[in-house]
Short mmCIF file of C-alpha atoms in Angstrom, two decimals:
data_model
loop_
_atom_site.label_atom_id
_atom_site.label_comp_id
_atom_site.label_asym_id
_atom_site.label_seq_id
_atom_site.Cartn_x
_atom_site.Cartn_y
_atom_site.Cartn_z
CA MET J 1 0.00 0.00 0.00
CA LYS J 2 1.22 3.55 -0.72
CA PRO J 3 -0.27 7.02 -0.27
CA VAL J 4 -1.80 8.56 -3.39
CA SER J 5 -3.16 12.08 -3.87
CA ALA J 6 -5.15 13.70 -6.64
CA TRP J 7 -3.96 17.03 -8.05
CA GLY J 8 -5.93 19.03 -5.47
CA ARG J 9 -3.96 17.32 -2.66
CA LEU J 10 -7.04 17.20 -0.40
CA SER J 11 -6.23 13.67 0.81
CA ASN J 12 -3.33 11.23 0.86
CA ASP J 13 -4.93 7.84 1.54
CA LEU J 14 -3.24 4.48 1.10
CA HIS J 15 -3.88 2.51 -2.10
CA ASP J 16 -2.83 -0.93 -3.32
CA VAL J 17 -1.16 0.15 -6.58
CA HIS J 18 -0.69 -2.24 -9.53
CA VAL J 19 1.42 -0.88 -12.38
CA LEU J 20 0.18 -1.91 -15.84
CA THR J 21 2.92 -2.19 -18.47
CA ASP J 22 1.74 -4.89 -20.88
CA ARG J 23 -1.67 -4.55 -22.49
CA ALA J 24 -1.94 -8.33 -22.84
CA HIS J 25 -1.88 -8.63 -19.04
CA VAL J 26 -4.35 -5.86 -18.18
CA ALA J 27 -7.48 -8.03 -18.03
CA PRO J 28 -5.88 -10.72 -15.78
CA VAL J 29 -4.58 -8.03 -13.39
CA LEU J 30 -8.05 -6.48 -13.18
CA ALA J 31 -9.70 -9.83 -12.55
CA ALA J 32 -7.21 -10.66 -9.79
CA HIS J 33 -7.35 -7.29 -8.01
CA ARG J 34 -10.90 -5.97 -7.85
CA PRO J 35 -12.73 -3.80 -7.13
CA GLY J 36 -10.28 -1.21 -8.38
CA LEU J 37 -9.89 1.89 -10.54
CA ALA J 38 -7.62 3.09 -13.36
CA PHE J 39 -5.19 5.89 -12.41
CA GLY J 40 -3.32 7.84 -15.09
CA ASN J 41 -1.04 10.81 -14.47
CA GLY J 42 -2.96 12.03 -11.42
CA ARG J 43 -4.12 15.37 -12.86
CA SER J 44 -7.78 15.00 -11.87
CA TYR J 45 -8.35 17.44 -9.02
CA GLY J 46 -10.79 15.66 -6.70
CA ASP J 47 -11.71 12.07 -5.90
CA VAL J 48 -12.66 10.79 -9.36
CA CYS J 49 -9.24 9.09 -9.67
CA LEU J 50 -9.00 7.74 -6.11
CA ASN J 51 -10.04 4.48 -4.46
CA PRO J 52 -8.85 4.86 -0.83
CA HIS J 53 -7.68 1.61 0.82
CA GLY J 54 -8.49 -0.30 -2.36
CA HIS J 55 -6.82 -1.22 -5.67
CA LEU J 56 -5.49 1.31 -8.21
CA TRP J 57 -4.40 0.17 -11.66
CA HIS J 58 -1.68 2.60 -12.74
CA THR J 59 -1.73 3.09 -16.53
CA THR J 60 1.22 5.35 -17.40
CA GLY J 61 3.30 2.26 -18.24
CA LEU J 62 0.95 1.65 -21.17
CA ASN J 63 2.70 4.33 -23.22
CA LYS J 64 3.38 2.89 -26.66
CA PHE J 65 2.45 4.31 -30.06
CA MET J 66 1.03 1.47 -32.15
CA ALA J 67 0.07 2.81 -35.60
CA PHE J 68 -0.25 6.07 -37.50
CA ASP J 69 -1.61 6.79 -40.97
CA ASP J 70 0.08 9.91 -42.31
CA ALA J 71 -2.51 10.21 -45.07
CA THR J 72 -5.57 10.28 -42.79
CA GLY J 73 -4.17 11.36 -39.40
CA ARG J 74 -5.49 8.28 -37.61
CA LEU J 75 -3.38 7.39 -34.56
CA VAL J 76 -3.61 4.22 -32.47
CA CYS J 77 -1.82 4.32 -29.13
CA GLU J 78 -1.95 2.89 -25.63
CA ALA J 79 -4.04 4.73 -23.07
CA GLY J 80 -1.13 5.80 -20.86
CA VAL J 81 0.46 7.98 -23.55
CA LEU J 82 0.57 11.64 -22.48
CA LEU J 83 -1.08 14.25 -24.71
CA ARG J 84 2.23 16.15 -24.60
CA ASP J 85 4.04 13.22 -26.21
CA ILE J 86 1.51 13.08 -29.04
CA GLN J 87 1.80 16.82 -29.64
CA ARG J 88 5.60 16.92 -29.62
CA LEU J 89 5.89 13.91 -31.91
CA PHE J 90 3.27 14.84 -34.48
CA VAL J 91 3.17 18.66 -34.66
CA PRO J 92 6.52 18.72 -36.51
CA ARG J 93 4.93 16.21 -38.94
CA GLY J 94 1.95 18.50 -39.55
CA TRP J 95 -0.63 16.85 -37.27
CA MET J 96 -2.08 17.84 -33.90
CA LEU J 97 -4.69 16.71 -31.39
CA PRO J 98 -7.90 18.61 -32.23
CA VAL J 99 -8.77 19.13 -28.54
CA THR J 100 -6.63 19.44 -25.42
CA PRO J 101 -7.43 20.89 -21.97
CA GLY J 102 -5.36 23.46 -20.08
CA THR J 103 -2.61 20.92 -19.43
CA GLN J 104 -1.10 18.42 -21.82
CA LEU J 105 0.28 16.34 -18.93
CA ILE J 106 -2.66 13.94 -18.89
CA THR J 107 -3.03 10.52 -20.41
CA VAL J 108 -5.16 9.60 -23.42
CA GLY J 109 -7.21 7.31 -21.17
CA GLY J 110 -7.85 10.13 -18.72
CA ALA J 111 -8.80 12.51 -21.53
CA ILE J 112 -11.40 10.00 -22.75
CA ALA J 113 -12.70 9.02 -19.31
CA ASN J 114 -13.32 12.68 -18.49
CA ASP J 115 -14.17 13.81 -22.05
CA VAL J 116 -11.98 16.87 -21.60
CA HIS J 117 -12.56 20.13 -23.46
CA GLY J 118 -10.38 23.02 -24.57
CA LYS J 119 -10.46 26.64 -25.61
CA ASN J 120 -11.89 25.64 -29.00
CA HIS J 121 -14.99 23.78 -27.82
CA HIS J 122 -17.29 26.11 -29.78
CA ALA J 123 -15.40 25.17 -32.97
CA VAL J 124 -14.57 21.45 -32.68
CA GLY J 125 -16.33 20.04 -29.61
CA SER J 126 -14.71 17.98 -26.86
CA PHE J 127 -11.99 15.29 -26.90
CA GLY J 128 -14.55 12.54 -27.46
CA ASP J 129 -15.66 14.04 -30.77
CA HIS J 130 -12.31 12.84 -32.14
CA VAL J 131 -12.12 9.36 -30.59
CA LEU J 132 -12.84 6.73 -33.22
CA GLY J 133 -12.64 3.65 -31.01
CA VAL J 134 -11.13 2.13 -27.88
CA SER J 135 -10.25 -1.29 -26.50
CA LEU J 136 -11.75 -1.71 -23.06
CA ALA J 137 -10.69 -4.31 -20.48
CA ARG J 138 -13.43 -5.39 -18.09
CA THR J 139 -12.85 -6.98 -14.69
CA THR J 140 -14.60 -10.11 -15.99
CA GLY J 141 -11.47 -10.79 -18.05
CA GLU J 142 -12.99 -9.63 -21.36
CA VAL J 143 -11.31 -7.09 -23.66
CA LEU J 144 -13.89 -5.38 -25.86
CA SER J 145 -13.35 -3.42 -29.07
CA LEU J 146 -15.66 -0.40 -29.09
CA ASP J 147 -16.59 2.02 -31.84
CA TRP J 148 -19.50 4.28 -32.71
CA THR J 149 -20.97 1.85 -35.27
CA GLN J 150 -20.95 -1.54 -33.55
CA THR J 151 -21.14 -0.58 -29.87
CA PRO J 152 -22.51 2.99 -29.69
CA ALA J 153 -24.09 2.69 -26.23
CA LEU J 154 -20.98 1.38 -24.47
CA MET J 155 -18.83 3.92 -26.37
CA SER J 156 -21.11 6.71 -25.15
CA ALA J 157 -20.96 5.38 -21.58
CA THR J 158 -17.14 5.04 -21.67
CA LEU J 159 -16.60 8.51 -23.12
CA GLY J 160 -16.78 10.75 -20.04
CA GLY J 161 -17.60 7.64 -17.99
CA LEU J 162 -15.04 8.39 -15.23
CA GLY J 163 -13.30 5.03 -15.75
CA LEU J 164 -16.30 3.14 -14.38
CA THR J 165 -17.08 1.02 -17.48
CA GLY J 166 -13.66 -0.67 -17.66
CA VAL J 167 -10.01 0.21 -18.20
CA ILE J 168 -9.24 1.87 -21.52
CA VAL J 169 -6.22 -0.01 -22.91
CA THR J 170 -5.81 1.51 -26.37
CA ALA J 171 -7.50 4.25 -28.38
CA GLU J 172 -7.81 5.28 -32.01
CA LEU J 173 -7.76 9.06 -32.37
CA GLN J 174 -8.35 11.36 -35.33
CA LEU J 175 -5.65 14.04 -35.48
CA ARG J 176 -6.03 17.24 -37.49
CA ARG J 177 -3.76 18.84 -40.05
CA VAL J 178 -1.81 21.91 -38.93
CA GLY J 179 0.48 24.11 -40.95
CA SER J 180 2.71 25.29 -38.11
CA PRO J 181 2.99 25.34 -34.31
CA TRP J 182 2.11 29.04 -34.28
CA LEU J 183 -1.06 30.88 -33.33
CA ARG J 184 -2.13 34.37 -34.33
CA THR J 185 -3.46 35.83 -31.06
CA GLU J 186 -5.34 38.88 -29.85
CA THR J 187 -5.61 40.09 -26.24
CA LEU J 188 -8.55 42.30 -25.24
CA PRO J 189 -9.17 43.73 -21.75
CA TYR J 190 -12.85 44.03 -20.83
CA GLN J 191 -14.96 45.61 -18.14
CA GLY J 192 -18.03 43.71 -16.94
CA LEU J 193 -19.83 40.57 -18.03
CA THR J 194 -21.87 42.31 -20.72
CA GLU J 195 -18.66 43.17 -22.55
CA PHE J 196 -17.36 39.62 -22.04
CA PHE J 197 -20.45 38.10 -23.70
CA GLU J 198 -20.26 40.62 -26.53
CA LEU J 199 -16.65 39.60 -27.18
CA ALA J 200 -17.52 35.89 -26.97
CA ASP J 201 -20.40 36.27 -29.44
CA ALA J 202 -18.29 38.32 -31.83
CA SER J 203 -15.39 35.85 -31.69
CA GLU J 204 -16.97 32.41 -31.99
CA HIS J 205 -17.43 32.51 -35.76
CA ASP J 206 -14.00 33.77 -36.76
CA TRP J 207 -11.71 32.62 -33.92
CA GLU J 208 -10.99 28.99 -33.10
CA HIS J 209 -9.68 29.50 -29.56
CA THR J 210 -11.37 31.81 -27.06
CA VAL J 211 -10.93 32.07 -23.29
CA SER J 212 -10.81 34.74 -20.64
CA TRP J 213 -9.34 35.33 -17.22
CA ILE J 214 -11.62 37.23 -14.88
CA ASP J 215 -10.90 39.04 -11.63
CA CYS J 216 -13.31 37.17 -9.37
CA LEU J 217 -12.88 39.67 -6.53
CA ALA J 218 -14.08 42.67 -8.53
CA GLY J 219 -17.81 41.89 -7.99
CA GLN J 220 -20.18 44.08 -10.07
CA THR J 221 -17.25 45.68 -11.87
CA ALA J 222 -15.79 42.35 -12.97
CA ARG J 223 -12.88 43.04 -15.25
CA GLY J 224 -10.97 40.54 -17.25
CA ILE J 225 -8.70 39.67 -20.13
CA PHE J 226 -10.21 38.05 -23.24
CA MET J 227 -7.83 36.04 -25.41
CA ARG J 228 -8.54 34.60 -28.84
CA ALA J 229 -6.36 32.82 -31.35
CA ASN J 230 -6.28 31.11 -34.71
CA PRO J 231 -3.74 28.59 -36.06
CA MET J 232 -1.28 30.01 -38.58
CA SER J 233 -0.76 28.27 -41.88
CA ALA J 234 2.69 27.29 -43.07
CA PRO J 235 2.88 30.21 -45.56
CA GLN J 236 1.84 32.67 -42.86
CA ALA J 237 4.51 31.34 -40.50
CA ALA J 238 7.12 31.28 -43.25
CA ALA J 239 6.44 34.94 -43.96
CA MET J 240 7.58 35.76 -40.43
CA PRO J 241 11.28 34.79 -40.32
CA SER J 242 11.61 36.16 -36.80
CA LEU J 243 9.56 33.20 -35.60
CA LYS J 244 12.46 30.83 -36.23
CA ALA J 245 14.50 32.45 -33.46
CA VAL J 246 11.50 32.37 -31.11
CA LEU J 247 10.91 28.68 -31.90
CA ALA J 248 14.57 27.87 -31.26
CA ALA J 249 14.37 29.64 -27.90
CA HIS J 250 11.19 27.76 -27.06
CA GLN J 251 12.75 24.41 -27.92
CA GLN J 252 15.82 25.21 -25.83
CA LYS J 253 13.54 26.13 -22.93
CA THR J 254 11.49 22.93 -23.16
CA GLN J 255 14.64 20.81 -23.30
CA SER J 256 16.17 22.46 -20.22
CA GLN J 257 15.24 21.63 -16.63
CA PRO J 258 11.70 22.93 -16.03
CA LEU J 259 10.83 25.26 -13.18
CA ARG J 260 9.43 23.55 -10.13
CA MET J 261 7.58 24.62 -6.97
CA PRO J 262 10.30 23.24 -4.68
CA PHE J 263 8.38 22.67 -1.43
CA VAL J 264 4.99 22.75 0.23
CA PRO J 265 4.71 26.00 2.21
CA PRO J 266 3.20 25.72 5.71
CA LEU J 267 0.29 27.95 4.62
CA SER J 268 -1.36 28.56 1.28
CA LEU J 269 0.40 31.25 -0.74
CA VAL J 270 -3.02 32.07 -2.21
CA ASN J 271 -4.76 34.08 0.50
CA GLY J 272 -6.53 37.36 1.20
CA LEU J 273 -3.26 39.23 1.41
CA SER J 274 -1.87 37.98 -1.88
CA LEU J 275 -4.96 37.67 -4.10
CA LYS J 276 -6.08 41.27 -4.52
CA PRO J 277 -2.62 42.62 -5.39
CA PHE J 278 -1.99 39.61 -7.62
CA ASN J 279 -5.24 40.09 -9.54
CA MET J 280 -4.59 43.81 -9.89
CA ALA J 281 -1.03 43.27 -11.10
CA TYR J 282 -2.04 40.44 -13.45
CA TYR J 283 -4.78 42.54 -15.03
CA GLU J 284 -2.49 45.53 -15.55
CA LEU J 285 0.32 43.35 -16.92
CA GLN J 286 -1.93 41.58 -19.39
CA LYS J 287 -3.55 44.86 -20.36
CA LEU J 288 -0.14 46.03 -21.56
CA LYS J 289 -0.20 43.11 -24.02
CA SER J 290 -3.42 44.29 -25.68
CA GLY J 291 -3.58 43.77 -29.40
CA PHE J 292 -2.33 41.23 -31.89
CA ASP J 293 0.63 38.94 -31.39
CA VAL J 294 2.00 35.54 -32.36
CA ALA J 295 2.44 32.69 -29.88
CA HIS J 296 3.68 29.12 -29.90
CA TYR J 297 0.84 26.73 -29.09
CA GLU J 298 2.45 25.42 -25.87
CA PRO J 299 2.68 28.61 -23.77
CA PHE J 300 -0.69 29.80 -25.11
CA SER J 301 -2.53 26.55 -24.42
CA TYR J 302 -0.74 25.23 -21.30
CA PRO J 303 0.65 28.22 -19.36
CA LEU J 304 0.92 26.33 -16.05
CA ASP J 305 2.79 23.33 -17.48
CA ASN J 306 6.01 25.32 -17.25
CA LEU J 307 5.85 25.21 -13.44
CA GLN J 308 5.97 21.66 -12.14
CA ASP J 309 4.13 20.89 -8.89
CA TRP J 310 2.38 24.26 -8.94
CA ASN J 311 -0.38 22.67 -6.85
CA ARG J 312 1.99 22.82 -3.85
CA MET J 313 1.48 26.59 -3.57
CA TYR J 314 -1.84 25.93 -1.84
CA GLY J 315 -0.08 24.49 1.20
CA PRO J 316 -0.56 21.24 3.10
CA ARG J 317 -4.39 21.40 3.08
CA GLY J 318 -4.62 21.47 -0.71
CA PHE J 319 -7.29 23.18 -2.78
CA TYR J 320 -10.62 22.70 -4.51
CA GLN J 321 -11.31 23.49 -8.11
CA TYR J 322 -14.91 24.42 -8.81
CA GLN J 323 -16.03 24.39 -12.45
CA SER J 324 -19.64 24.83 -13.47
CA VAL J 325 -21.53 25.27 -16.70
CA VAL J 326 -24.90 27.02 -16.85
CA PRO J 327 -27.17 27.51 -19.89
CA ARG J 328 -26.58 30.65 -21.89
CA GLU J 329 -30.12 31.85 -21.14
CA GLY J 330 -29.74 33.35 -17.68
CA GLY J 331 -26.02 32.61 -17.76
CA GLN J 332 -24.90 36.20 -17.25
CA LEU J 333 -27.07 36.56 -14.16
CA ALA J 334 -25.82 33.26 -12.76
CA VAL J 335 -22.14 34.12 -13.33
CA GLN J 336 -22.64 37.55 -11.78
CA ALA J 337 -24.32 35.95 -8.77
CA MET J 338 -21.36 33.59 -8.33
CA LEU J 339 -18.86 36.45 -8.57
CA ASP J 340 -20.87 38.45 -6.02
CA ALA J 341 -20.93 35.48 -3.64
CA ILE J 342 -17.17 35.00 -3.98
CA ALA J 343 -16.44 38.70 -3.45
CA ALA J 344 -18.72 38.79 -0.39
CA SER J 345 -17.11 35.68 1.11
CA GLY J 346 -13.59 37.04 1.06
CA GLU J 347 -12.52 33.76 -0.51
CA GLY J 348 -10.79 34.39 -3.78
CA SER J 349 -9.37 32.47 -6.68
CA PHE J 350 -5.97 32.86 -8.29
CA LEU J 351 -7.18 30.98 -11.32
CA ALA J 352 -10.55 32.16 -12.63
CA VAL J 353 -11.40 31.18 -16.18
CA LEU J 354 -14.57 32.16 -18.01
CA LYS J 355 -15.54 30.75 -21.40
CA THR J 356 -18.57 29.96 -23.53
CA PHE J 357 -19.19 26.44 -24.82
CA GLY J 358 -20.45 25.90 -28.34
CA ASN J 359 -24.01 25.00 -29.22
CA ARG J 360 -23.44 21.24 -29.40
CA GLU J 361 -24.25 18.28 -27.19
CA ALA J 362 -21.41 15.98 -26.15
CA LYS J 363 -21.44 12.32 -27.17
CA GLY J 364 -20.78 10.92 -23.69
CA MET J 365 -23.62 10.05 -21.32
CA LEU J 366 -21.81 11.82 -18.47
CA SER J 367 -19.81 14.36 -20.49
CA PHE J 368 -19.53 17.76 -18.83
CA PRO J 369 -19.68 20.25 -21.75
CA GLU J 370 -23.08 21.51 -22.83
CA PRO J 371 -24.22 24.74 -24.50
CA GLY J 372 -23.69 27.63 -22.11
CA VAL J 373 -21.03 29.46 -20.16
CA THR J 374 -18.46 27.82 -17.91
CA LEU J 375 -16.60 29.33 -14.95
CA ALA J 376 -13.61 27.56 -13.34
CA LEU J 377 -12.13 28.64 -10.01
CA ASP J 378 -9.47 27.41 -7.56
CA PHE J 379 -10.09 27.82 -3.83
CA PRO J 380 -7.53 27.07 -1.09
CA ASN J 381 -8.95 24.54 1.35
CA ARG J 382 -9.87 26.52 4.45
CA GLY J 383 -12.23 23.88 5.74
CA GLN J 384 -15.84 24.76 6.56
CA ARG J 385 -15.46 28.33 5.37
CA THR J 386 -14.58 27.19 1.86
CA LEU J 387 -17.24 24.47 1.82
CA GLN J 388 -19.91 27.00 2.79
CA LEU J 389 -18.95 29.23 -0.13
CA MET J 390 -19.19 26.31 -2.53
CA ASP J 391 -22.62 25.44 -1.08
CA ARG J 392 -23.73 28.96 -2.04
CA LEU J 393 -22.30 28.51 -5.53
CA ASP J 394 -24.12 25.15 -5.79
CA ALA J 395 -27.43 26.90 -5.09
CA ILE J 396 -26.80 29.32 -7.95
CA VAL J 397 -25.84 26.51 -10.36
CA ARG J 398 -28.87 24.46 -9.30
CA GLU J 399 -31.21 27.43 -9.81
CA ALA J 400 -29.72 28.07 -13.26
CA LYS J 401 -30.11 24.35 -14.18
CA GLY J 402 -26.39 23.88 -14.66
CA ARG J 403 -23.92 21.16 -13.67
CA LEU J 404 -20.45 20.73 -12.13
CA TYR J 405 -17.40 19.13 -13.77
CA MET J 406 -16.71 15.77 -12.12
CA ALA J 407 -13.04 15.66 -13.21
CA LYS J 408 -12.50 18.51 -10.76
CA ASP J 409 -15.06 17.83 -8.07
CA ALA J 410 -14.46 16.57 -4.53
CA ARG J 411 -17.62 17.51 -2.63
CA MET J 412 -20.65 18.03 -4.90
CA PRO J 413 -23.93 16.96 -3.24
CA ARG J 414 -25.67 13.98 -4.77
CA ASP J 415 -28.87 15.84 -5.68
CA LEU J 416 -26.93 18.39 -7.76
CA PHE J 417 -25.09 15.57 -9.54
CA GLU J 418 -28.32 13.73 -10.35
CA ALA J 419 -30.04 16.92 -11.55
CA GLY J 420 -27.09 17.89 -13.74
CA TYR J 421 -26.59 14.52 -15.45
CA PRO J 422 -30.01 13.29 -16.68
CA ARG J 423 -28.53 10.24 -18.49
CA LEU J 424 -27.22 8.78 -15.21
CA SER J 425 -29.69 5.84 -15.11
CA GLU J 426 -28.84 4.98 -18.73
CA PHE J 427 -25.13 5.06 -17.85
CA ALA J 428 -25.59 2.79 -14.82
CA ALA J 429 -26.49 -0.17 -17.06
CA HIS J 430 -22.98 -0.08 -18.58
CA ARG J 431 -20.89 0.05 -15.39
CA ASP J 432 -18.32 -2.61 -14.63
CA ALA J 433 -19.26 -4.09 -11.24
CA GLY J 434 -15.59 -4.63 -10.41
CA ILE J 435 -14.76 -0.92 -10.58
CA SER J 436 -15.35 1.61 -7.85
CA SER J 437 -13.99 5.02 -6.89
CA ALA J 438 -14.32 7.45 -4.01
CA MET J 439 -16.48 9.61 -6.28
CA SER J 440 -18.74 6.79 -7.46
CA ARG J 441 -19.42 5.75 -3.87
CA ARG J 442 -20.07 9.36 -2.87
CA LEU J 443 -22.38 10.23 -5.78
CA MET J 444 -23.78 6.88 -6.97
CA GLY J 445 -23.70 4.81 -3.79
CA VAL J 446 -21.41 2.07 -5.23
#
C-alpha cells in the first residue's frame, strides 16, 4: 500500500497500486485485483481518480504508439500515452490533437474518461468528438473493441464515464492537419460581463480558440482579459522569419530543466493578502499586451505546465477546483451571482477562467460540456469556510439548471449531480461491477 493524492492534494490515503505495463496482461490483473480503478497521471483534481484503501491500476506504463496513418491522421496508441508526447511527436509532422485541456500532462485514457474540453470547444467540440474507437478491459477478463458503429451505447458510456465502465487499454484518435505550431493571437481587456459576452459572441465565428481570465474579486465591476487565437498556416509562418528564433528559444527552454515549486509552504500562498494585489497586477500586466501577437501553441494553451508541482502553492491542506456550466439563457445573471458570492465571502481564486461552450451536445452520457457558459475557479482549502462558499455557488448553479465538472469535483452533493446529469440511469447499465472510486461511492452509492 502507498499514499496517493489527486492534483488538489485534499487527501493522501493508502492505495494498493498495480502498475500496468503490458496490455496483454491488463485483463488478468483487473480480474485478480478488484474492485479497483484506473489511475493515469494524477491530474484530476478531486476524488474521481481515487479508491482509498483499495486497488489502483496505474496506466502510465501503457505508453506505446502502435500505428499512424500519415494520409488520414489516424493514430492508435496505448491509453497511458501523455497528450504532450503526441503533440511533440506529431506537430513537426503536420498533425495535432484537435482538442486538449489546459494541461497536456494527462493521459489519453484520462482525456477519454473525463471527455476533456479546450479553448476551441465552440469550434470542434470535446476530446470525445475525435475518438474513433477504444479497447476496453473489463474486470470479468474480457477485452472489448468499441466504436460508434458496432457498440454505440458502451462507447457513449465510456466517453466521459469516469473510468467506471472498464479500463481503456488503447485508443484510435483522429488528429487534425496543422500548418505550423504558431497561433495568431489577440488580447482584449474588458470591463463587466456584458462586454465579455459581446466579445464571446463576436469571436466564436472567426476565432478557433477563445478564453478569458476574470478578476473574481471585482464583484459588479468584474474586469478581465479576453484572449482569442487562430492557427497560422505554413505560408503565414514562413512569412515571419523572426519566428524561427522564437521557436529555437522555445525548444531550448522545453529541453532544459523545467521550473518547479520546490516545497509545500506551511500555509497557502493564495490568500486574502496575496490575491487582490496579484489580480490587480495580473490585469495591468496583461492589459499592456493588448492587441495582436503571435504565440507558440504550448505557452498559449498550457501556461501552467512550465511550473511543475504548482499545486503545492496551496499548502498542506490542498485546494478545490470548482467548475460549473450554466445555460446561456440566464447565464450572465448566474455568473454575476457567483462572482458576487465570492467577493462577499472574502474567498478568492488565483485561477478564474470564463468561457462559452459551443451549441453542441457531447457524445458521452456523463460528459460535462453543454451549450452555455463555464466558470472555473481554484479555492484554497480553508475547511468549513470554503465548503460553505461552494454550497452557495451550488445553489446558484442548481437554480440556473447547470452542472459541475466531475473531473475537478471533490464535494458536490448527490442531488446536484443527479439533476445535472439526466442520463445517469442509462449510464448505470454499462458500469463494470468490479470498478469503484471514491467519487462513485459518494455520488452513486457504489
